[in-house]
Coordinates of C-alpha atoms and ligand atoms in Angstrom, one line a residue:
X187 CA 4.8 25.6 81.1
X188 CA 4.2 27.0 77.6
X189 CA 1.5 26.3 75.0
X190 CA 0.8 27.2 71.4
X191 CA -2.2 29.2 70.1
X192 CA -3.2 31.1 66.9
X193 CA -4.4 34.7 66.9
X194 CA -6.1 36.4 64.0
X195 CA -3.2 38.7 63.1
X196 CA -5.1 40.7 60.5
X197 CA -8.8 40.6 59.5
X198 CA -9.2 39.5 55.9
X199 CA -10.8 42.0 53.4
X200 CA -12.1 39.2 51.1
X201 CA -10.2 35.9 50.6
X202 CA -8.9 34.5 53.8
X203 CA -5.2 33.5 53.7
X204 CA -3.0 31.5 56.1
X205 CA -1.0 34.6 56.6
X206 CA -4.0 36.2 58.3
X207 CA -3.1 34.1 61.4
X208 CA -0.1 34.0 63.7
X209 CA 1.1 31.2 65.9
X210 CA 2.2 32.3 69.3
X211 CA 3.8 30.6 72.3
X212 CA 2.3 31.8 75.6
X213 CA 2.2 30.7 79.3
X214 CA -0.3 27.9 80.1
X215 CA -3.3 29.8 81.6
X216 CA -4.6 29.0 85.2
X217 CA -8.3 28.6 85.7
X218 CA -9.9 31.0 88.2
X219 CA -12.8 30.0 90.5
X220 CA -15.7 28.8 88.4
X221 CA -13.5 28.2 85.3
X222 CA -12.2 25.0 83.6
X223 CA -8.9 24.3 81.9
X224 CA -9.2 22.0 78.9
X225 CA -6.8 20.3 76.6
X226 CA -8.1 20.5 73.0
X227 CA -8.2 17.2 71.2
X228 CA -10.1 18.1 68.0
X229 CA -11.0 21.5 66.6
X230 CA -14.1 21.9 64.4
X231 CA -13.3 23.7 61.2
X232 CA -16.4 25.5 60.0
X233 CA -17.4 27.9 57.2
X234 CA -19.0 29.9 60.1
X235 CA -15.5 30.6 61.4
X236 CA -15.1 33.0 58.4
X237 CA -18.4 34.8 59.0
X238 CA -17.3 35.6 62.6
X239 CA -14.6 37.9 61.1
X240 CA -17.2 39.8 59.1
X241 CA -19.1 41.4 62.1
X242 CA -21.3 40.5 65.0
X243 CA -23.5 37.4 64.2
X244 CA -25.0 35.1 66.8
X245 CA -21.7 35.8 68.6
X246 CA -19.2 38.6 69.0
X247 CA -17.0 39.5 66.0
X248 CA -13.5 38.1 65.9
X249 CA -11.1 41.0 65.4
X250 CA -7.4 41.3 64.9
X251 CA -5.5 40.2 68.0
X252 CA -8.1 37.8 69.2
X253 CA -7.2 34.2 69.8
X254 CA -9.2 32.3 67.1
X255 CA -12.4 30.8 68.6
X256 CA -13.5 27.3 67.7
X257 CA -15.9 24.6 68.7
X258 CA -13.9 21.6 70.0
X259 CA -13.8 18.2 71.6
X260 CA -11.6 18.6 74.6
X261 CA -10.4 16.9 77.8
X262 CA -10.8 18.6 81.2
X263 CA -7.3 19.0 82.8
X264 CA -8.3 21.2 85.8
X265 CA -11.8 22.2 87.0
X266 CA -12.8 24.9 89.4
X267 CA -16.4 24.2 88.8
X268 CA -18.2 21.3 90.7
X269 CA -20.1 20.2 87.7
X270 CA -17.0 19.2 85.7
X271 CA -14.3 16.7 86.7
X272 CA -10.7 16.2 85.6
X273 CA -10.5 13.6 82.8
X274 CA -14.0 14.3 81.5
X275 CA -14.4 14.6 77.7
X276 CA -16.5 17.6 76.7
X277 CA -17.5 19.6 73.7
X278 CA -16.6 23.3 74.2
X279 CA -16.6 26.8 72.8
X280 CA -12.9 26.8 72.8
X281 CA -10.0 28.3 70.7
X282 CA -7.3 27.4 68.2
X283 CA -4.9 26.5 71.0
X284 CA -3.4 23.5 72.8
X285 CA -5.2 24.4 76.0
X286 CA -8.0 26.8 76.7
X287 CA -9.8 28.3 79.7
X288 CA -13.5 27.8 79.3
X289 CA -16.5 29.0 81.2
X290 CA -18.9 26.1 82.3
X291 CA -21.8 27.6 80.3
X292 CA -19.6 26.9 77.2
X293 CA -19.0 23.3 78.0
X294 CA -21.2 20.2 77.2
X295 CA -20.8 16.7 78.6
X296 CA -20.7 14.2 75.8
X297 CA -22.9 11.1 75.3
X298 CA -21.1 7.8 76.0
X299 CA -19.9 5.4 73.3
X300 CA -19.4 7.9 70.5
X301 CA -15.9 8.2 69.0
X302 CA -14.4 11.7 69.4
X303 CA -14.4 12.7 65.7
X304 CA -18.1 11.5 65.4
X305 CA -18.9 14.1 68.2
X306 CA -18.1 16.8 65.6
X307 CA -19.4 15.0 62.4
X308 CA -22.6 12.9 62.4
X309 CA -23.4 13.4 66.1
X310 CA -22.1 17.0 66.3
X311 CA -22.8 20.3 64.5
X312 CA -22.7 18.7 61.0
X313 CA -25.2 15.9 61.5
X314 CA -27.5 17.9 63.9
X315 CA -27.6 20.8 61.5
X316 CA -28.6 18.4 58.7
X317 CA -31.1 16.6 60.9
X318 CA -32.9 19.6 62.4
X319 CA -32.8 21.6 59.1
X320 CA -34.3 18.7 57.2
X321 CA -36.9 17.4 59.7
X322 CA -37.8 20.3 61.9
X323 CA -37.5 23.2 59.5
X324 CA -38.0 21.6 56.1
X325 CA -40.6 19.1 57.3
X326 CA -39.2 16.6 54.8
X327 CA -41.6 13.9 53.5
X328 CA -40.8 10.6 51.8
X329 CA -42.3 11.7 48.5
X330 CA -40.1 14.8 48.3
X331 CA -37.5 15.5 45.6
X332 CA -34.7 17.1 47.7
X333 CA -31.8 19.2 46.4
X334 CA -28.9 20.1 48.6
X335 CA -25.9 22.4 47.9
X336 CA -22.4 22.0 49.3
X337 CA -23.5 18.4 49.0
X338 CA -20.0 17.0 49.7
X339 CA -19.5 19.2 52.7
X340 CA -20.0 18.4 56.3
X341 CA -23.7 19.2 56.5
X342 CA -24.5 18.3 52.9
X343 CA -23.4 14.7 53.1
X344 CA -25.9 14.0 55.9
X345 CA -28.7 16.0 54.4
X346 CA -28.6 13.8 51.4
X347 CA -28.2 10.5 53.3
X348 CA -30.9 11.3 55.8
X349 CA -33.3 12.3 53.1
X350 CA -32.5 9.1 51.2
X351 CA -33.0 7.0 54.4
X352 CA -36.6 8.1 54.5
X353 CA -37.2 7.4 50.8
X354 CA -36.7 10.8 49.1
X355 CA -35.2 11.4 45.7
X356 CA -32.0 13.4 46.4
X357 CA -29.8 15.5 44.0
X358 CA -26.7 17.2 45.3
X359 CA -24.9 20.2 44.0
X360 CA -21.1 20.3 44.5
X361 CA -17.9 21.6 43.0
X362 CA -16.0 19.2 40.7
X363 CA -16.5 15.9 39.0
X364 CA -14.6 13.9 41.7
X365 CA -16.8 15.2 44.5
X366 CA -20.0 14.6 42.5
X367 CA -19.0 11.0 41.7
X368 CA -18.2 10.3 45.4
X369 CA -21.5 11.7 46.5
X370 CA -23.4 9.4 44.1
X371 CA -21.2 6.3 44.3
X372 CA -20.2 6.3 48.0
X373 CA -23.2 8.1 49.6
X374 CA -26.1 6.9 47.4
X375 CA -27.4 10.3 46.2
X376 CA -29.5 9.8 43.0
X377 CA -27.5 12.5 41.2
X378 CA -25.1 15.3 41.7
X379 CA -24.5 18.4 39.6
X380 CA -21.0 20.1 39.3
X381 CA -22.0 23.7 39.7
X382 CA -18.6 24.8 38.5
X383 CA -19.1 23.2 35.1
X384 CA -22.8 23.2 34.5
X385 CA -25.8 25.1 33.2
X386 CA -27.5 24.7 36.6
X387 CA -31.0 25.6 35.5
X388 CA -30.9 23.2 32.6
X389 CA -29.2 20.4 34.6
X390 CA -31.7 20.7 37.5
X391 CA -34.5 20.2 35.0
X392 CA -32.8 17.0 33.7
X393 CA -32.3 15.6 37.2
X394 CA -35.6 16.8 38.6
X395 CA -38.1 17.0 35.7
X396 CA -41.1 17.3 38.0
X397 CA -39.5 20.1 40.0
X398 CA -38.0 20.4 43.5
X399 CA -40.1 20.1 46.7
X400 CA -37.3 20.9 49.2
X401 CA -34.1 22.8 48.7
X402 CA -31.5 22.7 51.5
X403 CA -29.4 25.8 50.8
X404 CA -25.9 26.0 52.2
X405 CA -24.5 28.4 49.6
X406 CA -26.9 31.2 48.7
X407 CA -26.0 33.5 45.7
X408 CA -26.4 32.3 42.1
X409 CA -26.9 28.7 43.1
X410 CA -30.0 29.6 45.1
X411 CA -31.2 31.8 42.2
X412 CA -31.0 28.8 39.8
X413 CA -32.7 26.4 42.2
X414 CA -35.6 28.8 42.9
X415 CA -36.4 28.6 39.1
X416 CA -36.9 24.9 39.4
X417 CA -38.9 24.8 42.7
X418 CA -42.4 23.3 42.6
X419 CA -45.3 25.6 43.7
X420 CA -45.5 25.6 47.5
X421 CA -41.9 24.3 47.7
X422 CA -39.8 24.8 50.9
X423 CA -36.3 26.3 51.1
X424 CA -34.3 25.6 54.2
X425 CA -31.8 28.5 54.5
X426 CA -28.9 27.0 56.4
X427 CA -25.9 29.0 55.1
X428 CA -24.6 31.2 52.3
X429 CA -20.9 30.1 52.0
X430 CA -20.7 31.6 48.4
X431 CA -21.0 35.0 50.0
X432 CA -18.6 34.7 53.0
X433 CA -15.5 35.8 51.2
X434 CA -17.1 38.2 48.7
X435 CA -16.4 41.9 49.0
X436 CA -19.7 42.6 47.1
X437 CA -22.2 40.0 48.2
X438 CA -24.9 39.2 45.7
X439 CA -28.4 37.9 46.6
X440 CA -30.6 35.9 44.2
X441 CA -32.2 38.4 41.8
X442 CA -35.5 36.4 41.7
X443 CA -36.4 37.1 45.4
X444 CA -39.1 38.0 46.1
X445 CA -40.5 37.4 42.5
X446 CA -40.3 33.6 42.4
X447 CA -41.2 33.3 46.2
X448 CA -44.4 35.1 45.4
X449 CA -45.4 33.4 42.1
X450 CA -44.4 29.9 43.3
X451 CA -45.8 30.5 46.9
X452 CA -42.5 29.3 48.3
X453 CA -41.6 29.1 52.0
X454 CA -38.1 30.2 52.9
X455 CA -37.0 29.6 56.5
X456 CA -33.7 30.1 58.2
X457 CA -32.4 28.5 61.4
X458 CA -29.5 28.1 63.7
X459 CA -28.8 24.5 64.9
X460 CA -28.8 25.6 68.6
X461 CA -32.5 26.6 68.2
X462 CA -33.1 22.8 68.5
X463 CA -30.8 22.1 71.5
X464 CA -33.6 20.4 73.5
X465 CA -34.1 17.9 70.6
X466 CA -30.4 17.0 70.0
X467 CA -30.6 13.7 72.0
X468 CA -33.6 12.6 70.1
X469 CA -31.8 13.4 66.8
X470 CA -28.7 11.5 68.0
X471 CA -30.7 8.5 68.9
X472 CA -32.5 8.5 65.5
X473 CA -29.2 8.9 63.6
X474 CA -27.5 6.2 65.7
X475 CA -30.3 3.8 64.6
X476 CA -29.8 4.8 60.9
X477 CA -26.0 4.3 61.3
X478 CA -26.5 0.8 62.8
X479 CA -28.8 -0.1 59.9
X480 CA -26.1 0.9 57.4
X481 CA -28.2 3.8 56.0
X482 CA -25.6 6.4 56.8
X483 CA -21.8 6.6 56.0
X484 CA -19.8 8.9 58.2
X485 CA -17.5 11.2 56.2
X486 CA -14.6 13.0 58.1
X487 CA -11.7 15.0 56.8
X488 CA -9.1 15.2 59.6
X489 CA -5.9 17.2 59.4
X490 CA -3.1 16.6 61.9
X491 CA -1.6 19.2 64.2
X492 CA -2.6 22.6 65.5
X493 CA -0.3 24.3 63.0
X494 CA -2.5 23.1 60.2
X495 CA -5.7 24.9 61.4
X496 CA -5.3 28.0 59.2
X497 CA -4.7 25.9 56.1
X498 CA -7.7 23.6 57.0
X499 CA -10.0 26.6 57.1
X500 CA -8.7 28.2 53.9
X501 CA -9.0 24.7 52.2
X502 CA -12.7 24.4 53.4
X503 CA -13.6 27.8 52.0
X504 CA -12.0 26.7 48.7
X505 CA -13.9 23.4 48.6
X506 CA -10.9 21.1 49.3
X507 CA -12.7 19.2 52.1
X508 CA -14.9 16.1 51.7
X509 CA -17.2 15.8 54.7
X510 CA -16.6 17.2 58.1
X511 CA -13.3 19.1 58.4
X512 CA -11.5 19.0 61.7
X513 CA -8.0 19.4 63.1
X514 CA -6.4 16.9 65.6
X515 CA -4.5 18.9 68.2
X516 CA -3.9 16.0 70.7
X517 CA -4.3 12.2 70.7
X518 CA -7.6 10.7 71.9
X519 CA -6.9 9.9 75.6
X520 CA -9.1 6.8 75.4
X521 CA -6.9 5.3 72.6
X522 CA -3.8 6.2 74.6
X523 CA -5.1 4.3 77.6
X524 CA -5.8 1.2 75.4
X525 CA -2.3 1.2 73.8
Ligands
NAP72 P1 -18.6 22.5 54.4 O1 -19.9 22.3 53.8 O2 -17.9 21.3 55.0 O3 -17.6 23.2 53.4 C1 -18.0 24.3 52.7 C2 -18.2 23.9 51.3 O4 -18.8 25.0 50.6 C3 -16.9 23.7 50.5 O5 -16.5 22.4 50.7 C4 -17.3 24.0 49.1 O6 -17.6 22.8 48.4 C5 -18.6 24.9 49.3 N1 -18.3 26.2 48.7 C6 -17.3 27.1 49.0 N2 -17.5 28.2 48.2 C7 -18.6 28.0 47.5 C8 -19.2 28.8 46.5 N3 -18.8 30.0 46.1 N4 -20.4 28.3 45.9 C9 -20.8 27.1 46.2 N5 -20.3 26.3 47.2 C10 -19.1 26.8 47.8 O7 -18.7 23.6 55.5 P2 -19.6 23.7 56.8 O8 -18.9 24.5 57.8 O9 -20.3 22.4 57.1 O10 -20.8 24.7 56.3 C11 -21.8 24.3 55.3 C12 -22.8 25.4 55.3 O11 -23.7 25.2 56.5 C13 -22.3 26.8 55.5 O12 -23.0 27.7 54.7 C14 -22.4 27.1 57.0 O13 -22.5 28.4 57.2 C15 -23.7 26.4 57.2 N6 -24.0 26.0 58.6 C16 -25.1 26.5 59.2 C17 -25.4 26.1 60.5 C18 -26.7 26.6 61.1 O14 -26.9 26.5 62.3 N7 -27.5 27.3 60.3 C19 -24.6 25.2 61.2 C20 -23.5 24.7 60.6 C21 -23.2 25.1 59.3 P3 -17.7 22.8 46.8 O15 -16.4 22.1 46.4 O16 -18.9 22.0 46.6 O17 -17.7 24.2 46.3

């Protein structure tokens, strides 16, 4: 039996293009002792996928010829590990492929009663990154004025909604009028600034006249530079990502570091969501409660078919997604059973 997979054909120099990938047809792999064969159902499309091509990060660099790695929701088809059983739904360190061989250490059993897309959005990387970044790193307080960039992206939509749920004032920064309107009208942010068509320093002053207590930074670069100018003394900056720099051949940092960090006594702290693995269940329970109380709206951007994975990643890097981007590779087996 054959299956389809994508390799990174050529590493990008700057802007990623769909032509950097190649679709291949290969034999279905067989799991060895201790391994598991999974059918991929949903692939998580993440800005981090692009950083993996730049060099070694918290994982090995993806180089030309590699099958493109991806976080996924998958179904176990064959298991040669006693911990995992055929038919189980798992999240996995998988690949852009119809089927993948995965080591048990790269598999996680999923909590019950959560829809599969939600395992990647609110109850997956997106929501957990927002939750731990806001509460564990940023130590958010109800009295805070919070600003979040990439506000209409997968992490940003939950940062804003979680902060609103505890009573903060929340202002987003996003690209384009349509996204900004949606963030305010559909997700309840107090305001949203279109960074592509704004004087950010001036508009931040209009939206946050008293200054900013907590900035959740997903983008780095010139947006971070502008926000630092409007931080209150003793403000906190949660460094989550720097997507504005991932495709740049000459990355630029904010020019006011360390100057403003010193004079405003700011605290900047980075994190990786897996740092808080032990607290994921607690976060999921809290977010489930907020969802049931109607305080959170789930936002998912699902593209159909493995063949669309390269385009979905290129689109995300160009700001064409709203909420959590993912690619459906196979139907949900639970829905198939019901129909
Ligand atoms: P996402 O927010 O769903 O999509 C990325 C968004 O970034 C795009 O929609 C685009 O929205 C914005 N963007 C692209 N280029 C930009 C630029 N030059 N300047 C400003 N904004 C730009 O993607 P994601 O995968 O969830 O990642 C969001 C951020 O979280 C990334 O920085 C990622 O690395 C980080 N992250 C960190 C962790 C962690 O553990 N630390 C975990 C997950 C994600 P606009 O239309 O608004 O430009």
